[in-house]
């Protein structure tokens, strides 16, 4: 895993954000250390438990989606992660090296007719816990932001 | 006697009370094993009344939700009763966001579940 820490992106905070950049292998067991590092930093920045839970969910679902559905767990492909953390804002971008997809065609997991389908809930959870979620590069990248009041 | 890695099963008045042992249900292999352990309760052991107690669970992924949905379908097919209990507010929010609070029967406590089973 390659790590880079620096301060780059302007954040709505009095202090410079904590920046984490890294590339992850397409392995569903290889990103938990990274996620824990983000959660620990948010706790250090004074984030409440319920807000950290939402970030945890968004990271878990976006990174596992990139590995499973984007890269199809291909060891030759990586997931690229960039995050900026501050007292009142969480930002993250997760990009895979897959063929892309149209997030608009993912079935709505919350419709009554889809309730018994085991998959397809990750995107709904990311959208629910984040303030904004955008997709780019033909679905290979998801950018998430959570602003605290 | 069956040995489980991810659940603990106790019998209470003909009801099987199942407690999760993992605080975080994320790891794909663990979720797969958890599924086998849950499925065995109804498919092999033929248990007909089950309570799933979430008191130890602090986090679960959508992959874990998928396994629970498959388990719910199996219980329904085998005409077993299933009630989820002791779900922390953050975890309940996950069920509510995905409308799974409408698929599963959910009670506050084991006692509430045992009262209706």
PDB file of C-alpha atoms in Angstrom:
ATOM      1  CA  UNK A   1       0.000   0.000   0.000  1.00  0.00           C
ATOM      2  CA  UNK A   2       1.342   3.436  -0.939  1.00  0.00           C
ATOM      3  CA  UNK A   3       0.601   6.302   1.447  1.00  0.00           C
ATOM      4  CA  UNK A   4       0.935  10.034   0.959  1.00  0.00           C
ATOM      5  CA  UNK A   5       0.015  12.693   3.486  1.00  0.00           C
ATOM      6  CA  UNK A   6      -0.142  16.359   2.601  1.00  0.00           C
ATOM      7  CA  UNK A   7      -2.431  19.383   2.657  1.00  0.00           C
ATOM      8  CA  UNK A   8      -3.914  20.364  -0.693  1.00  0.00           C
ATOM      9  CA  UNK A   9      -7.626  20.969  -1.062  1.00  0.00           C
ATOM     10  CA  UNK A  10      -9.218  24.038   0.607  1.00  0.00           C
ATOM     11  CA  UNK A  11     -11.736  22.964   3.238  1.00  0.00           C
ATOM     12  CA  UNK A  12     -14.363  24.986   5.105  1.00  0.00           C
ATOM     13  CA  UNK A  13     -12.352  24.782   8.290  1.00  0.00           C
ATOM     14  CA  UNK A  14     -10.018  27.033  10.197  1.00  0.00           C
ATOM     15  CA  UNK A  15      -7.174  24.514   9.994  1.00  0.00           C
ATOM     16  CA  UNK A  16      -5.621  22.666   7.082  1.00  0.00           C
ATOM     17  CA  UNK A  17      -7.284  19.309   6.403  1.00  0.00           C
ATOM     18  CA  UNK A  18      -5.551  16.024   7.013  1.00  0.00           C
ATOM     19  CA  UNK A  19      -4.996  14.419   3.615  1.00  0.00           C
ATOM     20  CA  UNK A  20      -4.676  10.726   2.873  1.00  0.00           C
ATOM     21  CA  UNK A  21      -3.871   9.358  -0.556  1.00  0.00           C
ATOM     22  CA  UNK A  22      -3.140   5.762  -1.353  1.00  0.00           C
ATOM     23  CA  UNK A  23      -3.562   2.993  -3.893  1.00  0.00           C
ATOM     24  CA  UNK A  24      -5.110  -0.245  -2.706  1.00  0.00           C
ATOM     25  CA  UNK A  25      -4.907  -3.742  -4.167  1.00  0.00           C
ATOM     26  CA  UNK A  26      -8.164  -5.287  -5.418  1.00  0.00           C
ATOM     27  CA  UNK A  27      -8.487  -7.435  -2.323  1.00  0.00           C
ATOM     28  CA  UNK A  28     -11.581  -7.270  -0.106  1.00  0.00           C
ATOM     29  CA  UNK A  29      -9.469  -7.742   3.004  1.00  0.00           C
ATOM     30  CA  UNK A  30      -6.843  -5.101   2.202  1.00  0.00           C
ATOM     31  CA  UNK A  31      -8.559  -1.794   2.997  1.00  0.00           C
ATOM     32  CA  UNK A  32      -9.677  -2.122   6.632  1.00  0.00           C
ATOM     33  CA  UNK A  33      -6.453  -0.592   7.973  1.00  0.00           C
ATOM     34  CA  UNK A  34      -7.013   2.466   5.771  1.00  0.00           C
ATOM     35  CA  UNK A  35     -10.662   2.801   6.845  1.00  0.00           C
ATOM     36  CA  UNK A  36      -9.680   2.524  10.508  1.00  0.00           C
ATOM     37  CA  UNK A  37      -7.060   5.204  10.036  1.00  0.00           C
ATOM     38  CA  UNK A  38      -9.682   7.591   8.632  1.00  0.00           C
ATOM     39  CA  UNK A  39     -12.110   6.816  11.464  1.00  0.00           C
ATOM     40  CA  UNK A  40      -9.411   7.281  14.110  1.00  0.00           C
ATOM     41  CA  UNK A  41      -8.459  10.646  12.638  1.00  0.00           C
ATOM     42  CA  UNK A  42     -12.097  11.812  12.604  1.00  0.00           C
ATOM     43  CA  UNK A  43     -12.431  10.788  16.247  1.00  0.00           C
ATOM     44  CA  UNK A  44      -9.281  12.777  17.001  1.00  0.00           C
ATOM     45  CA  UNK A  45     -10.869  15.744  15.203  1.00  0.00           C
ATOM     46  CA  UNK A  46     -13.841  15.536  17.561  1.00  0.00           C
ATOM     47  CA  UNK A  47     -16.405  13.830  15.319  1.00  0.00           C
ATOM     48  CA  UNK A  48     -19.384  12.228  17.076  1.00  0.00           C
ATOM     49  CA  UNK A  49     -19.920   8.471  17.005  1.00  0.00           C
ATOM     50  CA  UNK A  50     -23.022   8.633  14.782  1.00  0.00           C
ATOM     51  CA  UNK A  51     -21.250  10.744  12.148  1.00  0.00           C
ATOM     52  CA  UNK A  52     -18.193   8.469  12.187  1.00  0.00           C
ATOM     53  CA  UNK A  53     -20.578   5.536  11.637  1.00  0.00           C
ATOM     54  CA  UNK A  54     -21.884   7.224   8.471  1.00  0.00           C
ATOM     55  CA  UNK A  55     -18.355   7.769   7.139  1.00  0.00           C
ATOM     56  CA  UNK A  56     -17.487   4.151   7.972  1.00  0.00           C
ATOM     57  CA  UNK A  57     -20.496   2.968   5.978  1.00  0.00           C
ATOM     58  CA  UNK A  58     -19.679   5.189   2.985  1.00  0.00           C
ATOM     59  CA  UNK A  59     -16.040   4.041   2.912  1.00  0.00           C
ATOM     60  CA  UNK A  60     -16.896   0.370   3.366  1.00  0.00           C
ATOM     61  CA  UNK A  61     -19.465   0.413   0.573  1.00  0.00           C
ATOM     62  CA  UNK A  62     -17.558   2.601  -1.904  1.00  0.00           C
ATOM     63  CA  UNK A  63     -14.225   0.774  -1.589  1.00  0.00           C
ATOM     64  CA  UNK A  64     -15.771  -2.714  -1.613  1.00  0.00           C
ATOM     65  CA  UNK A  65     -17.883  -1.703  -4.656  1.00  0.00           C
ATOM     66  CA  UNK A  66     -14.721  -0.516  -6.445  1.00  0.00           C
ATOM     67  CA  UNK A  67     -12.907  -3.784  -5.685  1.00  0.00           C
ATOM     68  CA  UNK A  68     -15.830  -6.150  -6.288  1.00  0.00           C
ATOM     69  CA  UNK A  69     -17.844  -4.531  -9.090  1.00  0.00           C
ATOM     70  CA  UNK A  70     -15.273  -2.117 -10.589  1.00  0.00           C
ATOM     71  CA  UNK A  71     -12.071  -4.155 -10.639  1.00  0.00           C
ATOM     72  CA  UNK A  72     -13.753  -7.580 -10.295  1.00  0.00           C
ATOM     73  CA  UNK A  73     -11.047  -8.378  -7.721  1.00  0.00           C
ATOM     74  CA  UNK A  74      -8.446  -8.415 -10.529  1.00  0.00           C
ATOM     75  CA  UNK A  75      -5.011  -8.385  -8.807  1.00  0.00           C
ATOM     76  CA  UNK A  76      -3.607  -6.412 -11.760  1.00  0.00           C
ATOM     77  CA  UNK A  77      -5.919  -3.488 -10.947  1.00  0.00           C
ATOM     78  CA  UNK A  78      -5.893  -1.012  -8.066  1.00  0.00           C
ATOM     79  CA  UNK A  79      -8.300   1.256  -6.251  1.00  0.00           C
ATOM     80  CA  UNK A  80      -7.171   4.866  -5.893  1.00  0.00           C
ATOM     81  CA  UNK A  81      -8.181   6.675  -2.718  1.00  0.00           C
ATOM     82  CA  UNK A  82      -7.953  10.335  -1.790  1.00  0.00           C
ATOM     83  CA  UNK A  83      -9.477  11.760   1.360  1.00  0.00           C
ATOM     84  CA  UNK A  84      -9.417  15.071   3.240  1.00  0.00           C
ATOM     85  CA  UNK A  85     -10.496  15.250   6.852  1.00  0.00           C
ATOM     86  CA  UNK A  86     -11.316  18.272   8.964  1.00  0.00           C
ATOM     87  CA  UNK A  87     -13.302  19.189  12.092  1.00  0.00           C
ATOM     88  CA  UNK A  88     -16.470  19.818  10.107  1.00  0.00           C
ATOM     89  CA  UNK A  89     -15.983  18.070   6.759  1.00  0.00           C
ATOM     90  CA  UNK A  90     -15.133  14.678   5.321  1.00  0.00           C
ATOM     91  CA  UNK A  91     -14.227  14.357   1.639  1.00  0.00           C
ATOM     92  CA  UNK A  92     -13.222  11.206  -0.233  1.00  0.00           C
ATOM     93  CA  UNK A  93     -12.787  10.073  -3.802  1.00  0.00           C
ATOM     94  CA  UNK A  94     -12.615   6.374  -4.667  1.00  0.00           C
ATOM     95  CA  UNK A  95     -11.662   5.369  -8.212  1.00  0.00           C
ATOM     96  CA  UNK A  96     -11.341   1.926  -9.767  1.00  0.00           C
ATOM     97  CA  UNK A  97      -9.692   0.719 -12.979  1.00  0.00           C
ATOM     98  CA  UNK A  98     -12.720  -1.116 -14.331  1.00  0.00           C
ATOM     99  CA  UNK A  99     -14.857  -0.517 -17.413  1.00  0.00           C
ATOM    100  CA  UNK A 100     -17.228   1.873 -15.640  1.00  0.00           C
ATOM    101  CA  UNK A 101     -21.003   1.727 -15.190  1.00  0.00           C
ATOM    102  CA  UNK A 102     -24.064   3.929 -15.152  1.00  0.00           C
ATOM    103  CA  UNK A 103     -25.142   4.475 -11.506  1.00  0.00           C
ATOM    104  CA  UNK A 104     -28.529   5.557 -12.865  1.00  0.00           C
ATOM    105  CA  UNK A 105     -29.406   2.020 -13.957  1.00  0.00           C
ATOM    106  CA  UNK A 106     -28.796   0.395 -10.548  1.00  0.00           C
ATOM    107  CA  UNK A 107     -32.236  -0.846  -9.376  1.00  0.00           C
ATOM    108  CA  UNK A 108     -33.728   1.007  -6.406  1.00  0.00           C
ATOM    109  CA  UNK A 109     -33.177  -1.446  -3.548  1.00  0.00           C
ATOM    110  CA  UNK A 110     -35.802   0.278  -1.460  1.00  0.00           C
ATOM    111  CA  UNK A 111     -38.778  -0.438  -3.736  1.00  0.00           C
ATOM    112  CA  UNK A 112     -41.140  -3.091  -2.320  1.00  0.00           C
ATOM    113  CA  UNK A 113     -40.537  -5.400  -5.306  1.00  0.00           C
ATOM    114  CA  UNK A 114     -36.748  -5.269  -4.708  1.00  0.00           C
ATOM    115  CA  UNK A 115     -36.703  -5.743  -0.924  1.00  0.00           C
ATOM    116  CA  UNK A 116     -35.850  -9.446  -1.139  1.00  0.00           C
ATOM    117  CA  UNK A 117     -32.977  -8.994  -3.609  1.00  0.00           C
ATOM    118  CA  UNK A 118     -29.805  -9.594  -1.522  1.00  0.00           C
ATOM    119  CA  UNK A 119     -27.564  -7.067  -3.362  1.00  0.00           C
ATOM    120  CA  UNK A 120     -27.638  -3.424  -4.467  1.00  0.00           C
ATOM    121  CA  UNK A 121     -27.834  -1.585  -1.141  1.00  0.00           C
ATOM    122  CA  UNK A 122     -24.356  -0.039  -1.046  1.00  0.00           C
ATOM    123  CA  UNK A 123     -25.159   3.016  -3.167  1.00  0.00           C
ATOM    124  CA  UNK A 124     -28.336   3.770  -1.209  1.00  0.00           C
ATOM    125  CA  UNK A 125     -26.358   3.684   2.036  1.00  0.00           C
ATOM    126  CA  UNK A 126     -23.584   5.943   0.692  1.00  0.00           C
ATOM    127  CA  UNK A 127     -26.158   8.491  -0.521  1.00  0.00           C
ATOM    128  CA  UNK A 128     -28.047   8.393   2.773  1.00  0.00           C
ATOM    129  CA  UNK A 129     -25.017   9.002   4.997  1.00  0.00           C
ATOM    130  CA  UNK A 130     -23.205  11.595   2.828  1.00  0.00           C
ATOM    131  CA  UNK A 131     -24.175  15.211   2.148  1.00  0.00           C
ATOM    132  CA  UNK A 132     -23.228  14.960  -1.540  1.00  0.00           C
ATOM    133  CA  UNK A 133     -22.281  12.010  -3.770  1.00  0.00           C
ATOM    134  CA  UNK A 134     -21.173  12.408  -7.388  1.00  0.00           C
ATOM    135  CA  UNK A 135     -20.017   9.917  -9.986  1.00  0.00           C
ATOM    136  CA  UNK A 136     -17.455  10.674 -12.695  1.00  0.00           C
ATOM    137  CA  UNK A 137     -15.136   9.040 -15.251  1.00  0.00           C
ATOM    138  CA  UNK A 138     -18.044   6.934 -16.572  1.00  0.00           C
ATOM    139  CA  UNK A 139     -18.771   5.538 -13.126  1.00  0.00           C
ATOM    140  CA  UNK A 140     -15.192   4.603 -12.226  1.00  0.00           C
ATOM    141  CA  UNK A 141     -14.966   7.347  -9.591  1.00  0.00           C
ATOM    142  CA  UNK A 142     -17.281   8.219  -6.742  1.00  0.00           C
ATOM    143  CA  UNK A 143     -16.763  11.440  -4.808  1.00  0.00           C
ATOM    144  CA  UNK A 144     -18.373  11.834  -1.411  1.00  0.00           C
ATOM    145  CA  UNK A 145     -18.598  14.690   1.007  1.00  0.00           C
ATOM    146  CA  UNK A 146     -20.122  14.985   4.452  1.00  0.00           C
ATOM    147  CA  UNK A 147     -20.521  18.449   5.933  1.00  0.00           C
ATOM    148  CA  UNK A 148     -21.335  18.770   9.606  1.00  0.00           C
ATOM    149  CA  UNK A 149     -23.785  21.481  10.699  1.00  0.00           C
TER     150      UNK A 149
ATOM    151  CA  UNK B   1     -22.969 -30.553  19.310  1.00  0.00           C
ATOM    152  CA  UNK B   2     -22.665 -27.921  16.634  1.00  0.00           C
ATOM    153  CA  UNK B   3     -19.775 -25.514  16.893  1.00  0.00           C
ATOM    154  CA  UNK B   4     -20.226 -21.992  15.601  1.00  0.00           C
ATOM    155  CA  UNK B   5     -17.606 -19.328  14.978  1.00  0.00           C
ATOM    156  CA  UNK B   6     -19.853 -16.334  14.441  1.00  0.00           C
ATOM    157  CA  UNK B   7     -22.971 -17.012  16.483  1.00  0.00           C
ATOM    158  CA  UNK B   8     -24.011 -18.333  19.888  1.00  0.00           C
ATOM    159  CA  UNK B   9     -27.294 -20.231  20.083  1.00  0.00           C
ATOM    160  CA  UNK B  10     -29.396 -20.682  23.223  1.00  0.00           C
ATOM    161  CA  UNK B  11     -32.754 -22.366  23.590  1.00  0.00           C
ATOM    162  CA  UNK B  12     -35.458 -20.490  25.468  1.00  0.00           C
ATOM    163  CA  UNK B  13     -38.986 -21.989  25.603  1.00  0.00           C
ATOM    164  CA  UNK B  14     -38.708 -23.671  22.168  1.00  0.00           C
ATOM    165  CA  UNK B  15     -37.243 -20.503  20.689  1.00  0.00           C
ATOM    166  CA  UNK B  16     -33.665 -20.416  19.403  1.00  0.00           C
ATOM    167  CA  UNK B  17     -32.025 -17.193  20.534  1.00  0.00           C
ATOM    168  CA  UNK B  18     -29.070 -16.402  18.287  1.00  0.00           C
ATOM    169  CA  UNK B  19     -26.454 -13.846  19.297  1.00  0.00           C
ATOM    170  CA  UNK B  20     -23.837 -12.565  16.891  1.00  0.00           C
ATOM    171  CA  UNK B  21     -20.298 -12.838  18.237  1.00  0.00           C
ATOM    172  CA  UNK B  22     -18.687 -10.348  15.839  1.00  0.00           C
ATOM    173  CA  UNK B  23     -18.879  -6.634  16.598  1.00  0.00           C
ATOM    174  CA  UNK B  24     -18.188  -5.763  12.972  1.00  0.00           C
ATOM    175  CA  UNK B  25     -19.700  -7.912  10.233  1.00  0.00           C
ATOM    176  CA  UNK B  26     -17.602  -6.856   7.250  1.00  0.00           C
ATOM    177  CA  UNK B  27     -15.109  -9.532   6.250  1.00  0.00           C
ATOM    178  CA  UNK B  28     -16.406 -11.409   3.151  1.00  0.00           C
ATOM    179  CA  UNK B  29     -15.214 -14.835   4.358  1.00  0.00           C
ATOM    180  CA  UNK B  30     -16.752 -14.261   7.787  1.00  0.00           C
ATOM    181  CA  UNK B  31     -20.045 -13.205   6.182  1.00  0.00           C
ATOM    182  CA  UNK B  32     -20.027 -16.365   4.078  1.00  0.00           C
ATOM    183  CA  UNK B  33     -19.405 -18.512   7.166  1.00  0.00           C
ATOM    184  CA  UNK B  34     -22.046 -16.622   9.129  1.00  0.00           C
ATOM    185  CA  UNK B  35     -24.507 -17.405   6.349  1.00  0.00           C
ATOM    186  CA  UNK B  36     -23.737 -21.137   6.511  1.00  0.00           C
ATOM    187  CA  UNK B  37     -24.178 -21.110  10.305  1.00  0.00           C
ATOM    188  CA  UNK B  38     -27.519 -19.298  10.114  1.00  0.00           C
ATOM    189  CA  UNK B  39     -28.831 -21.395   7.214  1.00  0.00           C
ATOM    190  CA  UNK B  40     -27.974 -24.607   9.072  1.00  0.00           C
ATOM    191  CA  UNK B  41     -30.265 -23.577  11.930  1.00  0.00           C
ATOM    192  CA  UNK B  42     -33.341 -23.828   9.720  1.00  0.00           C
ATOM    193  CA  UNK B  43     -32.229 -26.171   6.928  1.00  0.00           C
ATOM    194  CA  UNK B  44     -30.449 -28.838   8.994  1.00  0.00           C
ATOM    195  CA  UNK B  45     -31.597 -28.335  12.595  1.00  0.00           C
ATOM    196  CA  UNK B  46     -35.159 -27.557  11.471  1.00  0.00           C
ATOM    197  CA  UNK B  47     -35.612 -24.789  14.046  1.00  0.00           C
ATOM    198  CA  UNK B  48     -38.961 -23.024  13.637  1.00  0.00           C
ATOM    199  CA  UNK B  49     -38.757 -20.039  15.976  1.00  0.00           C
ATOM    200  CA  UNK B  50     -35.702 -17.814  15.902  1.00  0.00           C
ATOM    201  CA  UNK B  51     -34.617 -14.586  17.545  1.00  0.00           C
ATOM    202  CA  UNK B  52     -31.541 -12.820  16.145  1.00  0.00           C
ATOM    203  CA  UNK B  53     -30.058 -10.647  18.887  1.00  0.00           C
ATOM    204  CA  UNK B  54     -27.882  -7.811  17.508  1.00  0.00           C
ATOM    205  CA  UNK B  55     -26.680  -6.473  20.875  1.00  0.00           C
ATOM    206  CA  UNK B  56     -23.006  -7.121  20.052  1.00  0.00           C
ATOM    207  CA  UNK B  57     -23.158  -5.716  16.524  1.00  0.00           C
ATOM    208  CA  UNK B  58     -21.647  -2.258  16.045  1.00  0.00           C
ATOM    209  CA  UNK B  59     -21.282  -2.270  12.274  1.00  0.00           C
ATOM    210  CA  UNK B  60     -22.394  -4.355   9.319  1.00  0.00           C
ATOM    211  CA  UNK B  61     -21.928  -3.965   5.573  1.00  0.00           C
ATOM    212  CA  UNK B  62     -24.492  -4.243   2.793  1.00  0.00           C
ATOM    213  CA  UNK B  63     -22.986  -7.687   2.042  1.00  0.00           C
ATOM    214  CA  UNK B  64     -24.033  -8.760   5.551  1.00  0.00           C
ATOM    215  CA  UNK B  65     -27.507  -7.323   4.924  1.00  0.00           C
ATOM    216  CA  UNK B  66     -27.661  -9.437   1.775  1.00  0.00           C
ATOM    217  CA  UNK B  67     -26.901 -12.565   3.788  1.00  0.00           C
ATOM    218  CA  UNK B  68     -29.629 -11.687   6.294  1.00  0.00           C
ATOM    219  CA  UNK B  69     -32.102 -11.220   3.430  1.00  0.00           C
ATOM    220  CA  UNK B  70     -31.226 -14.657   2.053  1.00  0.00           C
ATOM    221  CA  UNK B  71     -31.697 -16.078   5.562  1.00  0.00           C
ATOM    222  CA  UNK B  72     -35.096 -14.382   5.860  1.00  0.00           C
ATOM    223  CA  UNK B  73     -36.172 -15.942   2.556  1.00  0.00           C
ATOM    224  CA  UNK B  74     -35.109 -19.385   3.770  1.00  0.00           C
ATOM    225  CA  UNK B  75     -36.996 -19.010   7.054  1.00  0.00           C
ATOM    226  CA  UNK B  76     -40.096 -17.919   5.156  1.00  0.00           C
ATOM    227  CA  UNK B  77     -39.835 -20.877   2.736  1.00  0.00           C
ATOM    228  CA  UNK B  78     -39.407 -23.305   5.642  1.00  0.00           C
ATOM    229  CA  UNK B  79     -42.261 -21.655   7.577  1.00  0.00           C
ATOM    230  CA  UNK B  80     -40.051 -20.598  10.469  1.00  0.00           C
ATOM    231  CA  UNK B  81     -40.647 -17.418  12.485  1.00  0.00           C
ATOM    232  CA  UNK B  82     -37.802 -14.911  12.645  1.00  0.00           C
ATOM    233  CA  UNK B  83     -37.538 -11.788  14.814  1.00  0.00           C
ATOM    234  CA  UNK B  84     -34.582  -9.374  15.050  1.00  0.00           C
ATOM    235  CA  UNK B  85     -33.908  -7.671  18.397  1.00  0.00           C
ATOM    236  CA  UNK B  86     -31.551  -5.346  20.308  1.00  0.00           C
ATOM    237  CA  UNK B  87     -30.510  -3.393  17.223  1.00  0.00           C
ATOM    238  CA  UNK B  88     -28.388  -0.309  18.012  1.00  0.00           C
ATOM    239  CA  UNK B  89     -29.759   3.011  16.671  1.00  0.00           C
ATOM    240  CA  UNK B  90     -27.060   3.340  13.988  1.00  0.00           C
ATOM    241  CA  UNK B  91     -27.667  -0.212  12.754  1.00  0.00           C
ATOM    242  CA  UNK B  92     -31.434   0.313  12.817  1.00  0.00           C
ATOM    243  CA  UNK B  93     -30.879   3.370  10.640  1.00  0.00           C
ATOM    244  CA  UNK B  94     -29.224   1.090   8.068  1.00  0.00           C
ATOM    245  CA  UNK B  95     -32.303  -1.153   8.065  1.00  0.00           C
ATOM    246  CA  UNK B  96     -34.598   1.874   7.778  1.00  0.00           C
ATOM    247  CA  UNK B  97     -32.647   3.513   4.923  1.00  0.00           C
ATOM    248  CA  UNK B  98     -32.864   0.316   2.871  1.00  0.00           C
ATOM    249  CA  UNK B  99     -36.511  -0.316   3.879  1.00  0.00           C
ATOM    250  CA  UNK B 100     -35.490  -3.629   5.456  1.00  0.00           C
ATOM    251  CA  UNK B 101     -37.347  -2.609   8.608  1.00  0.00           C
ATOM    252  CA  UNK B 102     -40.413  -3.493   6.524  1.00  0.00           C
ATOM    253  CA  UNK B 103     -39.060  -6.896   5.436  1.00  0.00           C
ATOM    254  CA  UNK B 104     -37.941  -8.061   8.885  1.00  0.00           C
ATOM    255  CA  UNK B 105     -39.975  -8.264  12.077  1.00  0.00           C
ATOM    256  CA  UNK B 106     -37.986  -6.169  14.570  1.00  0.00           C
ATOM    257  CA  UNK B 107     -38.515  -5.879  18.343  1.00  0.00           C
ATOM    258  CA  UNK B 108     -36.646  -3.843  20.954  1.00  0.00           C
ATOM    259  CA  UNK B 109     -35.643  -6.768  23.178  1.00  0.00           C
ATOM    260  CA  UNK B 110     -35.450 -10.555  23.414  1.00  0.00           C
ATOM    261  CA  UNK B 111     -38.311 -10.462  25.936  1.00  0.00           C
ATOM    262  CA  UNK B 112     -40.518  -8.594  23.441  1.00  0.00           C
ATOM    263  CA  UNK B 113     -39.718 -11.195  20.776  1.00  0.00           C
ATOM    264  CA  UNK B 114     -40.297 -14.186  23.078  1.00  0.00           C
ATOM    265  CA  UNK B 115     -43.660 -12.717  24.053  1.00  0.00           C
ATOM    266  CA  UNK B 116     -44.972 -13.004  20.497  1.00  0.00           C
ATOM    267  CA  UNK B 117     -43.303 -16.257  19.396  1.00  0.00           C
TER     268      UNK B 117
END
